[in-house]
Amino acid sequence: KLSDAEERLSGSEREEDEDDAEAALKKEVGQIRALAEQKLRRFQSVESGANNVVFIRTQGIEPEDLVHHILEDMHATKKKKTRVILRMLPVSGTCKAFMEDMKKYTETFFEPWFKAPNKGTFQIVYKARNNSHMSREEVIKELAGIVGSLNPENKVDLNNPQYTIVVEIIKSVCCLSVVRDYVLFRKYNLQEVVKSKEDTQQNPSSLTEEQNSKVVKPEAVEEEKSSNEVKEENN
């Protein structure tokens, strides 16, 4: 049995211990809440590992729908809403950037769009950054084969496909998405999608590199002809 003085002393010690425990518990709960809020942020920047590439992680948002909505709005209003962003590409799935991993992952990833009874025309666009061990031709061939195996009625269309499979490889990570209106929205280029048809016709720089390499201006041909005629006359 404890004396009254000892009981009072031990009682005050218990209260202090309870206060310390309560404070520690509150602190721990606060840390957990802060961590949970950080994890549940709708948009969070993630280091991409490549120059000039910003990667934004989303929470509770479908990336394809969000980016398509932004581009659809810009295409309709022709209002330029960004000064420094060139392209905005959604990423719906990621896997290791090795052929076997990509084949295994895409067999199920492509199903919502291409597995029978679903079908559609498609094209595959590929870009690699800070990665040299992947072959563009091999990736496109293998992925096109997987799409065909899901439904033989899926056909390649390089001019105006219903779906565009975007393959972006950054270091050792493969980022994948299946997007709509890729041609209409100028390859998801935020700078080009706001331009009118007149601007595009007047500004040849808006043509893609592929188009520039294939376009031959009639004026240039005429100038070449005239210069050859002058040379012949001089001779």
mmCIF file of C-alpha atoms in Angstrom:
data_model
loop_
_atom_site.group_PDB
_atom_site.id
_atom_site.type_symbol
_atom_site.label_atom_id
_atom_site.label_comp_id
_atom_site.label_asym_id
_atom_site.label_seq_id
_atom_site.Cartn_x
_atom_site.Cartn_y
_atom_site.Cartn_z
ATOM 1 C CA LYS A 1 0.000 0.000 0.000
ATOM 2 C CA LEU A 2 1.180 3.510 -0.860
ATOM 3 C CA SER A 3 0.971 6.509 1.386
ATOM 4 C CA ASP A 4 -1.165 9.513 0.355
ATOM 5 C CA ALA A 5 1.938 11.468 -0.698
ATOM 6 C CA GLU A 6 3.193 8.592 -2.807
ATOM 7 C CA GLU A 7 -0.253 8.149 -4.392
ATOM 8 C CA ARG A 8 -0.398 11.851 -5.271
ATOM 9 C CA LEU A 9 3.105 11.673 -6.777
ATOM 10 C CA SER A 10 2.405 8.537 -8.796
ATOM 11 C CA GLY A 11 -0.922 10.023 -9.966
ATOM 12 C CA SER A 12 0.748 13.170 -11.286
ATOM 13 C CA GLU A 13 3.369 11.041 -13.071
ATOM 14 C CA ARG A 14 0.614 9.022 -14.757
ATOM 15 C CA GLU A 15 -1.078 12.202 -15.941
ATOM 16 C CA GLU A 16 2.207 13.465 -17.409
ATOM 17 C CA ASP A 17 2.748 10.123 -19.143
ATOM 18 C CA GLU A 18 -0.798 10.264 -20.503
ATOM 19 C CA ASP A 19 -0.214 13.828 -21.732
ATOM 20 C CA ASP A 20 3.028 12.791 -23.429
ATOM 21 C CA ALA A 21 1.353 9.758 -25.018
ATOM 22 C CA GLU A 22 -1.581 11.877 -26.206
ATOM 23 C CA ALA A 23 0.770 14.467 -27.730
ATOM 24 C CA ALA A 24 2.806 11.765 -29.429
ATOM 25 C CA LEU A 25 -0.376 10.153 -30.747
ATOM 26 C CA LYS A 26 -1.661 13.472 -32.127
ATOM 27 C CA LYS A 27 1.682 14.085 -33.797
ATOM 28 C CA GLU A 28 1.662 10.641 -35.380
ATOM 29 C CA VAL A 29 -1.918 11.053 -36.585
ATOM 30 C CA GLY A 30 -0.994 14.424 -38.097
ATOM 31 C CA GLN A 31 1.948 12.899 -39.947
ATOM 32 C CA ILE A 32 -0.241 10.095 -41.301
ATOM 33 C CA ARG A 33 -2.867 12.569 -42.496
ATOM 34 C CA ALA A 34 -0.251 14.748 -44.171
ATOM 35 C CA LEU A 35 1.217 11.713 -45.920
ATOM 36 C CA ALA A 36 -2.241 10.562 -47.023
ATOM 37 C CA GLU A 37 -3.078 14.025 -48.375
ATOM 38 C CA GLN A 38 0.193 14.073 -50.281
ATOM 39 C CA LYS A 39 -0.596 10.683 -51.813
ATOM 40 C CA LEU A 40 -4.126 11.757 -52.752
ATOM 41 C CA ARG A 41 -3.199 14.986 -54.532
ATOM 42 C CA ARG A 42 -4.935 15.142 -57.918
ATOM 43 C CA PHE A 43 -1.797 16.285 -59.725
ATOM 44 C CA GLN A 44 1.757 15.669 -58.634
ATOM 45 C CA SER A 45 4.998 16.316 -60.497
ATOM 46 C CA VAL A 46 7.334 13.344 -60.875
ATOM 47 C CA GLU A 47 10.944 13.463 -62.052
ATOM 48 C CA SER A 48 10.956 12.111 -65.617
ATOM 49 C CA GLY A 49 14.691 11.557 -66.021
ATOM 50 C CA ALA A 50 14.749 13.258 -69.428
ATOM 51 C CA ASN A 51 15.413 16.843 -70.473
ATOM 52 C CA ASN A 52 12.404 18.944 -71.496
ATOM 53 C CA VAL A 53 9.944 16.286 -70.329
ATOM 54 C CA VAL A 54 7.573 16.962 -67.425
ATOM 55 C CA PHE A 55 5.675 14.001 -65.984
ATOM 56 C CA ILE A 56 2.502 14.648 -63.968
ATOM 57 C CA ARG A 57 0.955 11.837 -61.914
ATOM 58 C CA THR A 58 -2.843 12.022 -61.609
ATOM 59 C CA GLN A 59 -5.200 10.660 -58.964
ATOM 60 C CA GLY A 60 -8.774 9.628 -59.787
ATOM 61 C CA ILE A 61 -8.577 11.058 -63.318
ATOM 62 C CA GLU A 62 -8.509 9.317 -66.686
ATOM 63 C CA PRO A 63 -5.528 10.875 -68.512
ATOM 64 C CA GLU A 64 -6.950 10.261 -72.022
ATOM 65 C CA ASP A 65 -10.246 11.980 -71.210
ATOM 66 C CA LEU A 66 -8.536 14.937 -69.533
ATOM 67 C CA VAL A 67 -6.045 15.611 -72.348
ATOM 68 C CA HIS A 68 -8.681 15.037 -75.053
ATOM 69 C CA HIS A 69 -10.981 17.541 -73.331
ATOM 70 C CA ILE A 70 -8.196 20.164 -73.179
ATOM 71 C CA LEU A 71 -7.298 19.719 -76.848
ATOM 72 C CA GLU A 72 -10.950 19.641 -77.910
ATOM 73 C CA ASP A 73 -11.524 22.968 -76.160
ATOM 74 C CA MET A 74 -8.422 24.555 -77.698
ATOM 75 C CA HIS A 75 -9.333 23.246 -81.157
ATOM 76 C CA ALA A 76 -12.834 24.723 -80.902
ATOM 77 C CA THR A 77 -11.922 28.102 -79.388
ATOM 78 C CA LYS A 78 -8.535 28.570 -81.115
ATOM 79 C CA LYS A 79 -7.330 30.198 -77.893
ATOM 80 C CA LYS A 80 -3.679 29.689 -77.017
ATOM 81 C CA LYS A 81 -3.553 28.793 -73.332
ATOM 82 C CA THR A 82 0.067 27.789 -72.890
ATOM 83 C CA ARG A 83 3.307 29.469 -73.837
ATOM 84 C CA VAL A 84 5.948 26.839 -73.175
ATOM 85 C CA ILE A 85 4.265 23.428 -73.482
ATOM 86 C CA LEU A 86 4.630 21.911 -76.943
ATOM 87 C CA ARG A 87 2.818 18.565 -76.679
ATOM 88 C CA MET A 88 0.603 17.007 -74.027
ATOM 89 C CA LEU A 89 0.374 13.225 -74.133
ATOM 90 C CA PRO A 90 -1.686 11.094 -71.748
ATOM 91 C CA VAL A 91 -0.081 8.024 -70.164
ATOM 92 C CA SER A 92 -2.513 5.273 -69.181
ATOM 93 C CA GLY A 93 -0.051 2.507 -68.432
ATOM 94 C CA THR A 94 3.633 1.919 -67.827
ATOM 95 C CA CYS A 95 5.916 -1.085 -67.895
ATOM 96 C CA LYS A 96 9.609 -1.853 -68.205
ATOM 97 C CA ALA A 97 11.083 -0.863 -71.564
ATOM 98 C CA PHE A 98 12.053 -4.377 -72.614
ATOM 99 C CA MET A 99 10.362 -6.226 -75.435
ATOM 100 C CA GLU A 100 9.180 -9.195 -73.373
ATOM 101 C CA ASP A 101 7.723 -6.942 -70.661
ATOM 102 C CA MET A 102 5.979 -4.762 -73.265
ATOM 103 C CA LYS A 103 4.461 -7.756 -75.068
ATOM 104 C CA LYS A 104 3.169 -9.279 -71.839
ATOM 105 C CA TYR A 105 1.730 -5.971 -70.616
ATOM 106 C CA THR A 106 0.062 -4.850 -73.855
ATOM 107 C CA GLU A 107 -1.759 -8.176 -74.332
ATOM 108 C CA THR A 108 -4.180 -7.030 -71.604
ATOM 109 C CA PHE A 109 -3.659 -3.261 -71.888
ATOM 110 C CA PHE A 110 -5.020 -3.125 -75.488
ATOM 111 C CA GLU A 111 -8.146 -5.167 -74.735
ATOM 112 C CA PRO A 112 -10.616 -2.283 -74.027
ATOM 113 C CA TRP A 113 -10.055 -0.895 -77.532
ATOM 114 C CA PHE A 114 -9.093 -3.805 -79.743
ATOM 115 C CA LYS A 115 -10.278 -7.125 -78.293
ATOM 116 C CA ALA A 116 -13.286 -8.624 -80.087
ATOM 117 C CA PRO A 117 -16.049 -7.498 -80.335
ATOM 118 C CA ASN A 118 -14.210 -4.151 -80.108
ATOM 119 C CA LYS A 119 -12.290 -3.168 -83.233
ATOM 120 C CA GLY A 120 -10.921 -0.133 -85.053
ATOM 121 C CA THR A 121 -8.312 1.282 -87.370
ATOM 122 C CA PHE A 122 -5.053 2.218 -85.718
ATOM 123 C CA GLN A 123 -1.525 3.507 -86.086
ATOM 124 C CA ILE A 124 1.477 3.315 -83.753
ATOM 125 C CA VAL A 125 3.730 6.300 -83.006
ATOM 126 C CA TYR A 126 7.008 5.686 -81.227
ATOM 127 C CA LYS A 127 9.575 7.908 -79.549
ATOM 128 C CA ALA A 128 12.497 7.000 -77.282
ATOM 129 C CA ARG A 129 14.454 9.320 -74.991
ATOM 130 C CA ASN A 130 17.679 8.387 -73.218
ATOM 131 C CA ASN A 131 17.280 4.839 -74.472
ATOM 132 C CA SER A 132 19.276 3.073 -77.170
ATOM 133 C CA HIS A 133 18.560 -0.634 -76.661
ATOM 134 C CA MET A 134 15.043 -0.605 -78.157
ATOM 135 C CA SER A 135 14.403 -0.905 -81.894
ATOM 136 C CA ARG A 136 11.589 1.271 -83.282
ATOM 137 C CA GLU A 137 10.776 -1.177 -86.095
ATOM 138 C CA GLU A 138 10.712 -4.154 -83.749
ATOM 139 C CA VAL A 139 8.433 -2.424 -81.229
ATOM 140 C CA ILE A 140 5.945 -1.322 -83.885
ATOM 141 C CA LYS A 141 5.923 -4.755 -85.530
ATOM 142 C CA GLU A 142 5.367 -6.627 -82.252
ATOM 143 C CA LEU A 143 2.649 -4.309 -80.939
ATOM 144 C CA ALA A 144 0.824 -4.286 -84.276
ATOM 145 C CA GLY A 145 0.894 -8.087 -84.183
ATOM 146 C CA ILE A 146 -0.662 -8.097 -80.705
ATOM 147 C CA VAL A 147 -3.455 -5.743 -81.828
ATOM 148 C CA GLY A 148 -4.133 -8.002 -84.805
ATOM 149 C CA SER A 149 -4.245 -11.098 -82.614
ATOM 150 C CA LEU A 150 -6.912 -9.527 -80.375
ATOM 151 C CA ASN A 151 -9.213 -9.081 -83.373
ATOM 152 C CA PRO A 152 -8.281 -9.753 -87.026
ATOM 153 C CA GLU A 153 -10.639 -6.919 -88.058
ATOM 154 C CA ASN A 154 -8.301 -4.321 -86.540
ATOM 155 C CA LYS A 155 -6.625 -2.631 -89.492
ATOM 156 C CA VAL A 156 -3.693 -0.240 -89.850
ATOM 157 C CA ASP A 157 -4.555 3.251 -91.149
ATOM 158 C CA LEU A 158 -1.737 5.807 -91.287
ATOM 159 C CA ASN A 159 -3.866 8.650 -92.701
ATOM 160 C CA ASN A 160 -6.876 8.958 -90.406
ATOM 161 C CA PRO A 161 -7.014 6.154 -87.803
ATOM 162 C CA GLN A 162 -9.692 5.846 -85.129
ATOM 163 C CA TYR A 163 -7.029 5.153 -82.517
ATOM 164 C CA THR A 164 -3.372 6.056 -82.184
ATOM 165 C CA ILE A 165 -1.181 3.939 -79.940
ATOM 166 C CA VAL A 166 1.400 6.264 -78.372
ATOM 167 C CA VAL A 167 4.602 4.585 -77.220
ATOM 168 C CA GLU A 168 6.957 6.910 -75.303
ATOM 169 C CA ILE A 169 10.087 5.289 -73.892
ATOM 170 C CA ILE A 170 11.966 7.300 -71.271
ATOM 171 C CA LYS A 171 15.145 5.608 -70.078
ATOM 172 C CA SER A 172 14.003 2.165 -68.872
ATOM 173 C CA VAL A 173 10.267 2.941 -68.643
ATOM 174 C CA CYS A 174 7.715 2.463 -71.435
ATOM 175 C CA CYS A 175 4.725 4.843 -71.276
ATOM 176 C CA LEU A 176 1.631 3.747 -73.217
ATOM 177 C CA SER A 177 -1.679 5.262 -74.221
ATOM 178 C CA VAL A 178 -4.393 4.833 -76.842
ATOM 179 C CA VAL A 179 -5.763 8.197 -77.993
ATOM 180 C CA ARG A 180 -8.435 9.503 -80.360
ATOM 181 C CA ASP A 181 -8.310 12.369 -82.893
ATOM 182 C CA TYR A 182 -4.519 12.299 -83.071
ATOM 183 C CA VAL A 183 -4.508 13.660 -86.628
ATOM 184 C CA LEU A 184 -7.299 16.195 -86.003
ATOM 185 C CA PHE A 185 -5.505 17.590 -82.950
ATOM 186 C CA ARG A 186 -2.178 17.931 -84.802
ATOM 187 C CA LYS A 187 -0.387 15.089 -83.001
ATOM 188 C CA TYR A 188 -1.575 16.513 -79.653
ATOM 189 C CA ASN A 189 0.515 19.628 -80.275
ATOM 190 C CA LEU A 190 -0.873 22.492 -78.183
ATOM 191 C CA GLN A 191 0.808 25.146 -80.334
ATOM 192 C CA GLU A 192 -0.460 23.809 -83.653
ATOM 193 C CA VAL A 193 -4.010 22.865 -82.639
ATOM 194 C CA VAL A 194 -4.991 26.526 -82.089
ATOM 195 C CA LYS A 195 -3.935 27.557 -85.585
ATOM 196 C CA SER A 196 -6.603 28.001 -88.240
ATOM 197 C CA LYS A 197 -6.386 26.412 -91.675
ATOM 198 C CA GLU A 198 -5.333 29.766 -93.131
ATOM 199 C CA ASP A 199 -2.444 30.053 -90.665
ATOM 200 C CA THR A 200 -1.311 26.539 -91.494
ATOM 201 C CA GLN A 201 -1.358 27.245 -95.223
ATOM 202 C CA GLN A 202 0.501 30.553 -94.847
ATOM 203 C CA ASN A 203 3.106 29.189 -92.428
ATOM 204 C CA PRO A 204 5.026 26.241 -93.907
ATOM 205 C CA SER A 205 6.859 25.722 -90.619
ATOM 206 C CA SER A 206 3.679 24.208 -89.193
ATOM 207 C CA LEU A 207 4.183 21.205 -91.455
ATOM 208 C CA THR A 208 5.675 18.142 -89.859
ATOM 209 C CA GLU A 209 9.233 17.084 -90.555
ATOM 210 C CA GLU A 210 7.925 14.146 -92.564
ATOM 211 C CA GLN A 211 5.787 16.468 -94.690
ATOM 212 C CA ASN A 212 8.613 18.937 -95.192
ATOM 213 C CA SER A 213 10.867 16.194 -96.451
ATOM 214 C CA LYS A 214 8.282 15.151 -99.035
ATOM 215 C CA VAL A 215 6.892 18.532 -100.130
ATOM 216 C CA VAL A 216 8.378 20.029 -103.278
ATOM 217 C CA LYS A 217 7.224 23.554 -104.020
ATOM 218 C CA PRO A 218 6.270 24.271 -107.662
ATOM 219 C CA GLU A 219 8.120 27.598 -107.445
ATOM 220 C CA ALA A 220 11.343 25.826 -106.596
ATOM 221 C CA VAL A 221 10.909 23.512 -109.562
ATOM 222 C CA GLU A 222 10.289 26.464 -111.877
ATOM 223 C CA GLU A 223 13.326 28.290 -110.507
ATOM 224 C CA GLU A 224 15.451 25.199 -111.058
ATOM 225 C CA LYS A 225 14.172 24.903 -114.633
ATOM 226 C CA SER A 226 14.847 28.564 -115.388
ATOM 227 C CA SER A 227 18.355 28.382 -113.932
ATOM 228 C CA ASN A 228 19.092 25.331 -116.079
ATOM 229 C CA GLU A 229 17.793 27.164 -119.168
ATOM 230 C CA VAL A 230 20.040 30.132 -118.391
ATOM 231 C CA LYS A 231 23.027 27.829 -118.024
ATOM 232 C CA GLU A 232 22.254 26.205 -121.371
ATOM 233 C CA GLU A 233 21.931 29.600 -123.031
ATOM 234 C CA ASN A 234 25.224 30.703 -121.512
ATOM 235 C CA ASN A 235 26.871 27.548 -122.809
#
